[in-house]
Amino acid sequence: MSDLELQAELGLGARRQGATRRPRRIAVAEGLAGAVALFLVLSAVMPQLVAPGDPLAIDPLQAFQPPSLPHWFGTDESGRDLYTRVVHGTGNSLLIGVLATTIGLGLGVLLGTLAGMLGGFVDFTVNRVLEVLFAFPGLLLALLVILIYGPGVATATIAVGLSTAPGYARIIRAQLVQVRSSAFVEAATVQGLTPRRILARHILPNTLAPLLVLATLGVGQAIVWATALSYLGLGAQPPAAEWGAMLSAGRTYITSAWWMSFFPGLFIVLTAVTATTLGRAIERRMRHA
Amino acid sequence: MAEPVRRTPALRRLAARLGGAVFVLWAVATLTFFAVRLIPGDPAEAILGGPGSQASAEALASVRAEYGLDQPILVQYLAQLGRLAGGDLGRSYALKLDVGPLVLSQLGGTLVLAGLALALAWLIALALATWSTRGGRIAARVGSGLEIVAASLPHFWLATALIVLFSIWLGVLPPISTPGPAGLVLPVLTLALPLAGFLGQIIREPLLTALESPFVLSALARGESARGVRWNHAIRHAAIPAISLSGWAFGSLISGAVVVETVFARPGLGRTLLNAVTVRDVPVVIGVVMVVAVAYILMTLLTDAATRIADPRTRAR
């Protein structure tokens, strides 16, 4: 998918105007995003610290409680505490997002580097392959993978990873081609540096640094997609404490218990906004560095 | 001398584009044909209702003959290509209907939904961008914050939130998509808002850059109104990157349609696709994939034309 091209486009736009930005204003948004990210990572690594309860403990007498002091996010149909479940679901959801991004980025780097470095016939072939893959836009490629291997967390993760790979590959190839033909590489060649040295000291650092930005932005998007698949019943299944699966379970009770759908979704939005803000912040830092 | 030089590349360009389109379609058809061979289990059994159906050997044999599954794989592949070239998408395993008419009957609903959402998204994005580029620093911050949040809203959650707000609490709009305009409001909003956020993010920077550029000053000096400059000159510049990313927007609309049509129980291509994936109705999935691929290719051709209209510089190339 080319959501990343979109982000690349945004990067170009920002580059043109970047110098006029006020650093202090950025710090506020960055600080907030950093704090949220810290909270999310803590919830993922040590959920007991953030929410001491048991995410699977049922208490039928407390079913469908609206948000209150003892149950911040309310309770579900079996009286399970939703705050505890959302916090304990963070690990699953983040892990799926990170794994999917790793798969997509790994494949993207492989294809993009092959095309960008070898050029010629390889470049032509990779470009044709990417063109074909782009004809399966959005979730379509993921749905095709799920059709073949059946629904489940593992399949959904791989499916999301695969469907993001073409977008990454295109950006990385473009970046490589741009760096290879840039003035500083030309200067290094004129100075008589060996190709190996130019590759290691100039081309690779300038191509790989943007990967950090892509990865940060990509994790947010991958989480949204993976939770969408879970929501549609093709990824993690209820009663697993995973955000998409929780939303899917809440769908049945939407008329009476809005909180069952609202809070898991809020965490997805929060994660996506945080990833975007942090990705942009890193990009801005690297540009000024 | 300039005349023939300019014409030949245009024709050659068109030929290359069409050739490329045919290649992509062939590759999509081939890829899906061989990909579905990877599905574990016997397709004949799947047609008869899965492994639990205890189909007899004769029933299996007759289904294999009917669907051509007893032929060598190369023959099946060529037969499928021939059928697809003639517009025949085969027969649904689960619904026992021809896929072509089925997909066509679902296409209209999705086109209306996606078309309205796209139009609304552009409207919101342009309104927000022009408002916030005019309103000073605070407005710009609010605008860009709104865009990031809107772009991060997952369709399934936004749909749920809108249903809770407008159908359950306010009771003004139906929670499922009824025929008629009222039933379209929430699905279209759900698809449009995240897209508007993305579009807004793309057009904001070029709009600002364009508004500060010399040609805007010279247009003002010629006596054009501020509004005229904004709409005739600056918007063009802002629209170019957005148009070039419409492939992405298309993917977002299709993925969004799968979710939105499911949540609002609205008939359409996305819901048909999801149902087919869930019950492993292979011909229907392939049918929808082929239709989407054709739509995607048409859209990239249109995008090319649209870029040429918005950006006169590309016409000479």
Coordinates of C-alpha atoms in Angstrom, one line a residue:
Chain A
M1 CA 0.0 0.0 0.0
S2 CA 1.2 3.5 -0.5
D3 CA 0.3 5.1 2.8
L4 CA 4.0 5.4 3.2
E5 CA 4.3 7.2 0.0
L6 CA 1.9 9.6 1.5
Q7 CA 4.2 10.0 4.5
A8 CA 7.1 10.4 2.2
E9 CA 5.2 13.1 0.4
L10 CA 4.5 14.8 3.7
G11 CA 8.2 14.6 4.5
L12 CA 9.0 16.4 1.2
G13 CA 6.5 19.1 2.0
A14 CA 7.8 19.5 5.5
R15 CA 11.4 19.7 4.2
R16 CA 10.5 22.7 2.1
Q17 CA 9.1 24.6 5.0
G18 CA 10.7 23.0 8.0
A19 CA 13.1 25.8 8.9
T20 CA 10.3 28.1 9.7
R21 CA 8.9 25.8 12.4
R22 CA 9.1 26.8 16.1
P23 CA 11.0 24.3 18.2
R24 CA 9.1 25.0 21.4
R25 CA 5.7 24.2 19.9
I26 CA 7.0 20.8 18.7
A27 CA 8.3 19.9 22.1
V28 CA 4.8 20.0 23.6
A29 CA 3.3 17.5 21.1
E30 CA 6.5 15.4 21.2
G31 CA 6.5 15.3 24.9
L32 CA 2.8 14.2 25.1
A33 CA 3.4 11.6 22.4
G34 CA 6.5 10.4 24.2
A35 CA 4.5 10.1 27.5
V36 CA 1.7 8.1 25.8
A37 CA 4.3 5.9 24.1
L38 CA 6.0 5.2 27.4
F39 CA 2.6 4.3 29.0
L40 CA 1.8 2.0 26.1
V41 CA 5.2 0.3 26.2
L42 CA 4.9 -0.1 30.0
S43 CA 1.4 -1.6 29.6
A44 CA 2.8 -4.0 27.0
V45 CA 5.8 -5.1 29.0
M46 CA 4.4 -5.0 32.5
P47 CA 0.6 -4.8 32.4
Q48 CA 0.4 -5.9 36.1
L49 CA 2.0 -2.6 37.0
V50 CA -0.5 -0.5 35.2
A51 CA -3.6 -2.6 35.8
P52 CA -3.2 -5.1 38.7
G53 CA -6.4 -7.1 38.0
D54 CA -6.9 -10.3 36.0
P55 CA -8.1 -9.5 32.5
L56 CA -10.0 -12.8 32.3
A57 CA -11.6 -12.8 35.7
I58 CA -15.3 -12.9 35.4
D59 CA -17.8 -11.5 37.8
P60 CA -21.4 -12.0 36.4
L61 CA -22.9 -9.8 39.1
Q62 CA -20.9 -6.9 37.8
A63 CA -21.8 -7.3 34.1
F64 CA -22.4 -4.3 31.9
Q65 CA -21.4 -1.7 34.5
P66 CA -20.9 1.7 32.9
P67 CA -17.6 3.5 33.6
S68 CA -17.2 4.3 37.3
L69 CA -14.5 4.7 40.0
P70 CA -13.9 1.0 40.6
H71 CA -14.3 0.2 36.8
W72 CA -12.8 3.2 34.9
F73 CA -13.8 1.8 31.5
G74 CA -16.9 -0.1 32.8
T75 CA -17.3 -3.9 32.5
D76 CA -18.2 -6.3 29.7
E77 CA -21.0 -9.0 29.4
S78 CA -19.2 -11.3 31.9
G79 CA -18.3 -8.6 34.4
R80 CA -14.6 -8.4 33.3
D81 CA -13.0 -5.1 34.0
L82 CA -12.5 -3.3 30.7
Y83 CA -9.6 -1.1 31.8
T84 CA -7.6 -4.2 32.8
R85 CA -8.5 -5.9 29.5
V86 CA -7.5 -2.9 27.4
V87 CA -4.2 -2.5 29.2
H88 CA -3.5 -6.2 29.0
G89 CA -4.4 -6.2 25.3
T90 CA -1.7 -3.6 24.6
G91 CA 1.0 -6.2 24.5
N92 CA -0.8 -8.3 21.9
S93 CA -1.8 -5.4 19.7
L94 CA 1.7 -3.7 19.8
L95 CA 3.4 -7.0 19.2
I96 CA 1.3 -7.7 16.1
G97 CA 2.0 -4.2 14.8
V98 CA 5.7 -4.5 15.4
L99 CA 5.9 -7.9 13.8
A100 CA 3.9 -6.9 10.8
T101 CA 6.0 -3.8 10.3
T102 CA 9.2 -5.9 10.6
I103 CA 7.9 -8.3 7.9
G104 CA 6.8 -5.6 5.6
L105 CA 9.9 -3.5 6.1
G106 CA 12.2 -6.5 5.8
L107 CA 10.7 -7.5 2.4
G108 CA 10.6 -3.9 1.3
V109 CA 14.3 -3.3 2.1
L110 CA 15.2 -6.5 0.3
L111 CA 13.2 -5.7 -2.9
G112 CA 14.0 -2.0 -2.8
T113 CA 17.7 -2.5 -2.3
L114 CA 17.9 -5.1 -5.1
A115 CA 16.1 -2.8 -7.5
G116 CA 17.9 0.4 -6.4
M117 CA 21.5 -1.0 -6.3
L118 CA 21.6 -3.5 -9.1
G119 CA 19.4 -1.5 -11.6
G120 CA 18.9 -2.7 -15.1
F121 CA 16.9 -5.9 -15.5
V122 CA 16.5 -6.5 -11.8
D123 CA 15.2 -3.0 -11.3
F124 CA 12.8 -3.5 -14.2
T125 CA 11.5 -6.8 -12.9
V126 CA 11.1 -5.6 -9.3
N127 CA 9.2 -2.6 -10.6
R128 CA 6.8 -4.8 -12.6
V129 CA 6.2 -7.0 -9.5
L130 CA 5.5 -4.0 -7.4
E131 CA 3.1 -2.6 -10.1
V132 CA 1.2 -5.9 -10.0
L133 CA 1.1 -5.9 -6.2
F134 CA -0.2 -2.4 -6.1
A135 CA -3.2 -3.6 -8.1
F136 CA -4.2 -5.4 -4.8
P137 CA -4.8 -2.1 -2.9
G138 CA -5.3 -1.7 0.8
L139 CA -6.5 -4.7 2.7
L140 CA -7.1 -6.7 -0.5
L141 CA -3.7 -8.5 -0.5
A142 CA -4.2 -9.3 3.2
L143 CA -7.6 -10.7 2.6
L144 CA -6.2 -12.9 -0.2
V145 CA -3.5 -14.3 2.2
I146 CA -6.2 -15.0 4.8
L147 CA -8.3 -16.7 2.1
I148 CA -5.4 -19.1 1.5
Y149 CA -4.2 -19.7 5.0
G150 CA -7.4 -19.2 7.0
P151 CA -8.1 -16.7 9.8
G152 CA -5.9 -16.3 12.9
V153 CA -3.5 -14.0 14.7
A154 CA -0.4 -15.3 12.9
T155 CA -2.0 -15.2 9.4
A156 CA -3.3 -11.7 10.0
T157 CA 0.1 -10.5 11.1
I158 CA 1.8 -11.9 8.1
A159 CA -1.0 -10.7 5.9
V160 CA -0.7 -7.1 7.1
G161 CA 3.1 -7.3 6.8
L162 CA 2.9 -8.6 3.2
S163 CA 0.5 -6.0 2.1
T164 CA 2.7 -3.1 3.4
A165 CA 5.8 -4.5 1.7
P166 CA 5.3 -3.0 -1.8
G167 CA 4.9 0.5 -0.4
Y168 CA 8.1 0.2 1.6
A169 CA 10.0 -1.3 -1.4
R170 CA 9.0 1.6 -3.6
I171 CA 10.1 4.3 -1.1
I172 CA 13.4 2.6 -0.4
R173 CA 14.2 2.1 -4.1
A174 CA 13.3 5.8 -4.8
Q175 CA 15.5 6.9 -1.9
L176 CA 18.4 4.8 -3.1
V177 CA 18.2 6.1 -6.6
Q178 CA 18.0 9.6 -5.3
V179 CA 21.0 9.2 -3.0
R180 CA 23.1 7.5 -5.6
S181 CA 22.7 10.3 -8.0
S182 CA 23.2 13.1 -5.4
A183 CA 25.9 15.6 -5.4
F184 CA 27.8 14.3 -2.4
V185 CA 28.1 10.8 -3.9
E186 CA 29.3 12.4 -7.1
A187 CA 31.9 14.4 -5.1
A188 CA 33.0 11.2 -3.3
T189 CA 33.5 9.5 -6.6
V190 CA 35.5 12.4 -8.0
Q191 CA 37.7 12.3 -4.9
G192 CA 38.5 8.8 -5.8
L193 CA 36.9 6.9 -3.0
T194 CA 36.4 3.2 -3.6
P195 CA 32.8 2.1 -4.5
R196 CA 32.7 0.0 -1.3
R197 CA 33.6 3.0 0.8
I198 CA 31.0 5.2 -0.9
L199 CA 28.4 2.5 -0.3
A200 CA 29.2 2.1 3.4
R201 CA 29.9 5.7 4.3
H202 CA 27.5 7.7 2.1
I203 CA 24.8 5.7 0.4
L204 CA 23.7 3.3 3.1
P205 CA 23.5 5.7 6.0
N206 CA 21.5 8.2 3.9
T207 CA 19.1 5.5 2.8
L208 CA 18.7 3.6 6.0
A209 CA 18.2 6.6 8.3
P210 CA 14.7 7.3 6.9
L211 CA 13.8 3.7 7.7
L212 CA 13.4 4.6 11.4
V213 CA 10.8 7.2 10.4
L214 CA 9.0 4.7 8.1
A215 CA 9.0 2.0 10.8
T216 CA 7.6 4.4 13.5
L217 CA 4.8 5.6 11.2
G218 CA 4.3 2.0 9.9
V219 CA 3.7 0.5 13.3
G220 CA 0.7 2.7 13.9
Q221 CA -0.8 1.9 10.5
A222 CA -0.1 -1.8 11.0
I223 CA -1.9 -1.8 14.3
V224 CA -4.9 -0.2 12.8
W225 CA -5.0 -2.8 10.0
A226 CA -4.4 -5.8 12.2
T227 CA -7.2 -4.7 14.6
A228 CA -9.5 -4.1 11.6
L229 CA -8.9 -7.7 10.6
S230 CA -9.6 -8.9 14.2
Y231 CA -12.7 -6.8 14.2
L232 CA -13.9 -8.5 11.0
G233 CA -13.3 -11.9 12.7
L234 CA -10.2 -12.8 10.6
G235 CA -7.5 -12.1 13.2
A236 CA -7.4 -12.6 17.0
Q237 CA -10.6 -14.1 18.3
P238 CA -12.6 -13.1 21.4
P239 CA -12.3 -13.5 24.3
A240 CA -8.6 -12.8 23.7
A241 CA -7.6 -9.5 25.2
E242 CA -6.7 -7.8 21.8
W243 CA -8.2 -4.5 20.9
G244 CA -9.8 -5.5 17.6
A245 CA -11.3 -8.6 19.1
M246 CA -12.6 -6.6 22.1
L247 CA -14.3 -4.2 19.7
S248 CA -15.7 -7.0 17.8
A249 CA -17.2 -8.5 21.0
G250 CA -18.6 -5.1 22.0
R251 CA -20.4 -4.8 18.7
T252 CA -23.2 -7.1 19.9
Y253 CA -24.0 -4.9 22.9
I254 CA -23.5 -1.5 21.1
T255 CA -27.1 -0.3 21.9
S256 CA -26.7 -0.9 25.7
A257 CA -23.0 -0.8 26.5
W258 CA -21.2 1.8 24.3
W259 CA -18.1 1.7 26.6
M260 CA -17.3 -1.9 25.5
S261 CA -16.6 -0.5 22.0
F262 CA -15.4 2.9 22.9
F263 CA -12.4 2.4 25.1
P264 CA -10.5 -0.4 23.1
G265 CA -10.9 1.8 20.0
L266 CA -9.7 4.9 21.9
F267 CA -6.4 3.1 22.6
I268 CA -6.1 2.2 18.9
V269 CA -6.5 5.8 17.9
L270 CA -4.2 6.9 20.7
T271 CA -1.5 4.5 19.4
A272 CA -1.9 5.6 15.8
V273 CA -1.7 9.3 16.7
T274 CA 1.3 8.7 18.9
A275 CA 3.1 6.8 16.2
T276 CA 2.4 9.5 13.6
T277 CA 3.6 12.3 16.0
L278 CA 6.7 10.5 17.0
G279 CA 7.5 9.5 13.4
R280 CA 7.3 13.1 12.3
A281 CA 9.3 14.3 15.3
I282 CA 12.1 11.8 14.5
E283 CA 12.0 12.9 10.8
R284 CA 12.3 16.6 11.8
R285 CA 15.2 15.8 14.1
M286 CA 17.1 13.9 11.5
R287 CA 16.6 16.7 9.0
H288 CA 18.0 19.3 11.3
A289 CA 20.9 17.1 12.6
Chain B
M1 CA 9.8 20.3 -36.4
A2 CA 8.5 20.4 -32.9
E3 CA 5.1 19.1 -34.0
P4 CA 6.0 15.4 -34.9
V5 CA 8.4 15.2 -32.0
R6 CA 5.7 16.0 -29.6
R7 CA 3.1 13.7 -31.1
T8 CA 4.9 10.5 -31.5
P9 CA 5.8 10.2 -27.8
A10 CA 2.2 10.9 -26.8
L11 CA 1.0 8.0 -29.0
R12 CA 3.8 5.7 -27.8
R13 CA 3.1 6.7 -24.3
L14 CA -0.6 5.7 -24.6
A15 CA 0.4 2.4 -26.2
A16 CA 2.9 1.7 -23.4
R17 CA 0.2 2.6 -20.8
L18 CA -2.3 0.2 -22.3
G19 CA 0.3 -2.5 -22.7
G20 CA 1.2 -2.0 -19.0
A21 CA -2.5 -2.2 -18.1
V22 CA -3.0 -5.5 -19.9
F23 CA 0.2 -6.9 -18.3
V24 CA -0.9 -6.0 -14.8
L25 CA -4.4 -7.6 -15.4
W26 CA -2.8 -10.8 -16.8
A27 CA -0.4 -10.9 -13.8
V28 CA -3.2 -10.4 -11.3
A29 CA -5.2 -13.2 -12.9
T30 CA -2.2 -15.5 -12.9
L31 CA -1.2 -14.7 -9.4
T32 CA -4.7 -15.3 -8.0
F33 CA -5.1 -18.5 -10.0
F34 CA -2.0 -20.1 -8.6
A35 CA -2.4 -18.6 -5.2
V36 CA -5.7 -20.3 -4.6
R37 CA -4.1 -23.6 -5.5
L38 CA -2.2 -23.2 -2.2
I39 CA -5.5 -23.5 -0.2
P40 CA -5.3 -26.8 1.6
G41 CA -8.1 -29.3 0.9
D42 CA -10.0 -30.5 -2.2
P43 CA -11.8 -27.7 -4.1
A44 CA -14.5 -30.2 -5.2
E45 CA -15.2 -30.9 -1.5
A46 CA -15.3 -27.2 -0.8
I47 CA -17.9 -26.7 -3.5
L48 CA -20.1 -29.4 -1.9
G49 CA -20.0 -27.7 1.5
G50 CA -16.6 -28.5 3.0
P51 CA -15.1 -31.6 4.6
G52 CA -18.1 -32.1 6.9
S53 CA -20.5 -32.7 4.0
Q54 CA -19.4 -36.4 3.6
A55 CA -19.8 -36.1 -0.2
S56 CA -19.9 -39.3 -2.1
A57 CA -17.2 -40.2 -4.7
E58 CA -19.7 -39.8 -7.6
A59 CA -20.8 -36.4 -6.4
L60 CA -17.1 -35.3 -6.1
A61 CA -16.4 -36.7 -9.6
S62 CA -19.3 -34.9 -11.1
V63 CA -18.4 -31.6 -9.5
R64 CA -14.8 -32.0 -10.7
A65 CA -16.1 -32.6 -14.2
E66 CA -18.5 -29.6 -14.0
Y67 CA -15.8 -27.2 -12.8
G68 CA -13.1 -28.6 -15.0
L69 CA -11.1 -29.6 -11.9
D70 CA -10.2 -33.0 -13.5
Q71 CA -8.2 -31.3 -16.2
P72 CA -4.4 -30.8 -16.0
I73 CA -3.5 -27.5 -14.2
L74 CA -2.2 -25.8 -17.4
V75 CA -5.5 -26.5 -19.2
Q76 CA -7.4 -25.2 -16.2
Y77 CA -5.2 -22.1 -16.2
L78 CA -5.6 -21.4 -19.9
A79 CA -9.4 -22.0 -19.6
Q80 CA -9.6 -19.5 -16.7
L81 CA -7.6 -16.9 -18.7
G82 CA -9.9 -17.4 -21.7
R83 CA -13.0 -17.1 -19.5
L84 CA -11.7 -14.0 -17.8
A85 CA -10.8 -12.4 -21.1
G86 CA -14.4 -13.0 -22.2
G87 CA -15.7 -11.4 -19.0
D88 CA -16.8 -14.7 -17.5
L89 CA -15.9 -14.8 -13.8
G90 CA -17.1 -18.3 -13.1
R91 CA -19.6 -19.6 -10.6
S92 CA -19.8 -19.1 -6.8
Y93 CA -19.1 -22.1 -4.7
A94 CA -21.4 -21.0 -1.8
L95 CA -24.1 -19.1 -3.6
K96 CA -24.4 -21.2 -6.7
L97 CA -24.7 -18.0 -8.8
D98 CA -22.6 -16.6 -11.6
V99 CA -20.0 -14.3 -10.2
G100 CA -20.0 -11.7 -13.0
P101 CA -23.7 -10.6 -12.5
L102 CA -23.3 -11.0 -8.7
V103 CA -20.3 -8.6 -8.6
L104 CA -21.9 -6.2 -11.0
S105 CA -25.0 -6.0 -8.9
Q106 CA -22.9 -5.1 -5.8
L107 CA -20.6 -2.7 -7.7
G108 CA -23.2 0.2 -7.8
G109 CA -23.7 0.5 -4.1
T110 CA -20.0 0.6 -3.4
L111 CA -19.4 3.1 -6.2
V112 CA -22.1 5.5 -4.8
L113 CA -20.6 5.1 -1.3
A114 CA -17.0 5.6 -2.3
G115 CA -17.8 8.4 -4.8
L116 CA -19.8 10.4 -2.2
A117 CA -17.1 9.8 0.4
L118 CA -14.3 11.0 -1.9
A119 CA -16.2 14.1 -2.8
L120 CA -17.0 14.9 0.9
A121 CA -13.4 14.2 1.9
W122 CA -12.1 16.7 -0.7
L123 CA -14.6 19.2 0.5
I124 CA -13.7 18.9 4.1
A125 CA -9.9 18.8 3.4
L126 CA -10.1 21.9 1.2
A127 CA -12.3 23.8 3.7
L128 CA -10.0 22.9 6.6
A129 CA -6.8 23.7 4.7
T130 CA -8.0 27.1 3.4
W131 CA -9.5 28.0 6.7
S132 CA -6.4 27.1 8.7
T133 CA -3.9 28.7 6.2
R134 CA -5.8 31.9 6.5
G135 CA -6.4 31.9 10.3
G136 CA -2.8 32.4 11.6
R137 CA -0.7 30.2 13.7
I138 CA -3.3 28.9 16.2
A139 CA -5.7 27.9 13.4
A140 CA -2.9 26.1 11.6
R141 CA -2.0 24.1 14.7
V142 CA -5.7 23.2 15.3
G143 CA -6.1 22.3 11.7
S144 CA -3.1 20.1 11.5
G145 CA -3.9 18.4 14.8
L146 CA -7.4 17.7 13.6
E147 CA -6.0 16.2 10.4
I148 CA -3.6 13.9 12.3
V149 CA -6.4 12.6 14.5
A150 CA -8.9 12.2 11.7
A151 CA -6.4 10.3 9.7
S152 CA -5.7 8.0 12.6
L153 CA -9.4 7.0 13.1
P154 CA -10.0 3.4 12.2
H155 CA -13.1 3.0 10.2
F156 CA -14.6 0.3 12.4
W157 CA -14.3 2.5 15.5
L158 CA -15.5 5.7 13.9
A159 CA -18.5 3.8 12.5
T160 CA -19.3 2.6 16.0
A161 CA -18.9 6.0 17.6
L162 CA -21.1 7.6 14.9
I163 CA -23.8 4.9 15.4
V164 CA -23.7 5.4 19.2
L165 CA -23.9 9.2 18.9
F166 CA -26.4 9.7 16.0
S167 CA -28.5 6.5 16.2
I168 CA -28.6 5.5 19.8
W169 CA -28.2 8.8 21.8
L170 CA -29.7 11.3 19.4
G171 CA -31.8 8.9 17.4
V172 CA -31.7 11.0 14.2
L173 CA -30.1 8.5 11.8
P174 CA -30.5 4.8 11.2
P175 CA -27.8 2.5 12.6
I176 CA -27.9 0.3 9.6
S177 CA -27.8 1.5 6.0
T178 CA -31.5 1.7 4.9
P179 CA -32.2 2.6 1.3
G180 CA -32.5 6.3 0.8
P181 CA -30.3 9.3 1.6
A182 CA -30.7 9.1 5.4
G183 CA -29.1 5.6 5.4
L184 CA -26.1 6.9 3.5
V185 CA -25.1 9.7 5.8
L186 CA -23.2 7.7 8.5
P187 CA -21.5 5.3 6.1
V188 CA -20.3 8.2 3.9
L189 CA -19.1 10.2 6.9
T190 CA -17.2 7.1 8.2
L191 CA -15.3 6.7 5.0
A192 CA -14.8 10.4 4.4
L193 CA -13.4 11.7 7.7
P194 CA -10.1 9.7 7.8
L195 CA -9.6 10.3 4.1
A196 CA -10.1 14.0 4.6
G197 CA -7.5 13.9 7.3
F198 CA -4.9 12.4 4.9
L199 CA -5.8 14.7 2.1
G200 CA -5.6 17.7 4.4
Q201 CA -2.1 16.6 5.5
I202 CA -1.0 16.3 1.9
I203 CA -2.4 19.6 0.6
R204 CA -1.5 21.9 3.5
E205 CA 2.2 22.3 2.9
P206 CA 2.0 22.8 -0.9
L207 CA -0.9 25.2 -0.4
L208 CA 1.2 27.3 2.1
T209 CA 4.2 27.2 -0.2
A210 CA 2.1 28.2 -3.2
L211 CA 0.5 31.1 -1.3
E212 CA 3.9 32.5 -0.5
S213 CA 5.3 32.2 -4.0
P214 CA 5.9 35.0 -6.5
F215 CA 3.2 34.0 -8.9
V216 CA 0.6 34.6 -6.3
L217 CA 2.0 38.1 -5.7
S218 CA 2.0 38.8 -9.5
A219 CA -1.6 37.5 -9.8
L220 CA -2.6 39.9 -7.0
A221 CA -0.7 42.7 -8.7
R222 CA -2.7 42.0 -11.9
G223 CA -5.8 42.7 -9.8
E224 CA -7.1 39.2 -9.1
S225 CA -9.0 38.9 -5.9
A226 CA -7.5 37.0 -3.0
R227 CA -10.2 34.3 -3.4
G228 CA -9.5 34.0 -7.1
V229 CA -5.8 33.5 -6.5
R230 CA -6.6 30.9 -3.9
W231 CA -8.9 28.9 -6.1
N232 CA -7.3 29.4 -9.5
H233 CA -3.6 29.2 -8.6
A234 CA -2.8 27.9 -5.2
I235 CA -5.3 25.0 -5.1
R236 CA -3.8 23.6 -8.3
H237 CA -0.4 23.3 -6.7
A238 CA -1.9 21.8 -3.6
A239 CA -4.0 19.3 -5.7
I240 CA -1.0 17.8 -7.6
P241 CA 0.5 15.7 -4.8
A242 CA -3.0 14.7 -3.7
I243 CA -3.9 13.5 -7.2
S244 CA -0.7 11.6 -7.5
L245 CA -1.5 9.8 -4.3
S246 CA -5.0 8.8 -5.4
G247 CA -3.8 5.2 -5.8
W248 CA -3.4 5.2 -2.1
A249 CA -6.8 6.9 -1.6
F250 CA -8.4 4.2 -3.7
G251 CA -6.9 1.4 -1.5
S252 CA -8.2 3.2 1.5
L253 CA -11.7 3.5 0.1
I254 CA -11.8 -0.2 -0.9
S255 CA -10.5 -1.3 2.5
G256 CA -12.8 1.1 4.2
A257 CA -15.8 -0.2 2.1
V258 CA -15.1 -3.7 3.4
V259 CA -15.5 -2.4 7.0
V260 CA -18.2 0.2 6.5
E261 CA -20.5 -2.1 4.5
T262 CA -20.1 -4.8 7.1
V263 CA -20.8 -2.5 10.1
F264 CA -23.8 -0.8 8.5
A265 CA -25.0 -4.1 6.8
R266 CA -25.0 -2.3 3.5
P267 CA -24.9 -4.4 0.3
G268 CA -21.8 -3.9 -1.8
L269 CA -18.5 -5.2 -3.1
G270 CA -16.6 -5.0 0.2
R271 CA -19.2 -7.0 2.2
T272 CA -19.4 -9.5 -0.6
L273 CA -15.6 -9.9 -0.5
L274 CA -15.5 -10.3 3.2
N275 CA -18.3 -12.9 3.2
A276 CA -16.5 -14.8 0.4
V277 CA -13.2 -14.8 2.3
T278 CA -14.9 -16.0 5.4
V279 CA -16.6 -19.0 3.7
R280 CA -13.7 -19.5 1.3
D281 CA -15.8 -18.9 -1.8
V282 CA -12.8 -18.8 -4.2
P283 CA -14.5 -17.7 -7.4
V284 CA -16.2 -14.7 -5.7
V285 CA -13.0 -13.6 -4.1
I286 CA -11.2 -13.8 -7.5
G287 CA -14.1 -12.0 -9.2
V288 CA -14.0 -9.1 -6.7
V289 CA -10.1 -8.9 -6.9
M290 CA -10.3 -8.8 -10.7
V291 CA -12.9 -6.0 -10.7
V292 CA -10.9 -4.0 -8.1
A293 CA -7.7 -4.5 -10.3
V294 CA -9.6 -3.2 -13.4
A295 CA -10.9 -0.2 -11.4
Y296 CA -7.4 0.5 -10.0
I297 CA -5.9 0.5 -13.5
L298 CA -8.6 2.7 -14.8
M299 CA -8.0 5.0 -11.9
T300 CA -4.2 5.2 -12.5
L301 CA -5.0 6.1 -16.2
L302 CA -7.4 8.8 -15.0
T303 CA -4.9 10.1 -12.5
D304 CA -2.4 10.6 -15.3
A305 CA -4.9 12.6 -17.2
A306 CA -5.9 14.6 -14.1
T307 CA -2.3 15.5 -13.3
R308 CA -2.0 16.8 -16.9
I309 CA -5.0 19.0 -16.3
A310 CA -3.9 20.3 -12.9
D311 CA -0.2 20.8 -13.9
P312 CA 0.3 22.2 -17.4
R313 CA 4.1 21.6 -17.1
T314 CA 3.5 17.8 -17.5
R315 CA 1.7 18.2 -20.8
A316 CA 4.8 19.1 -22.7
R317 CA 6.6 16.0 -21.5

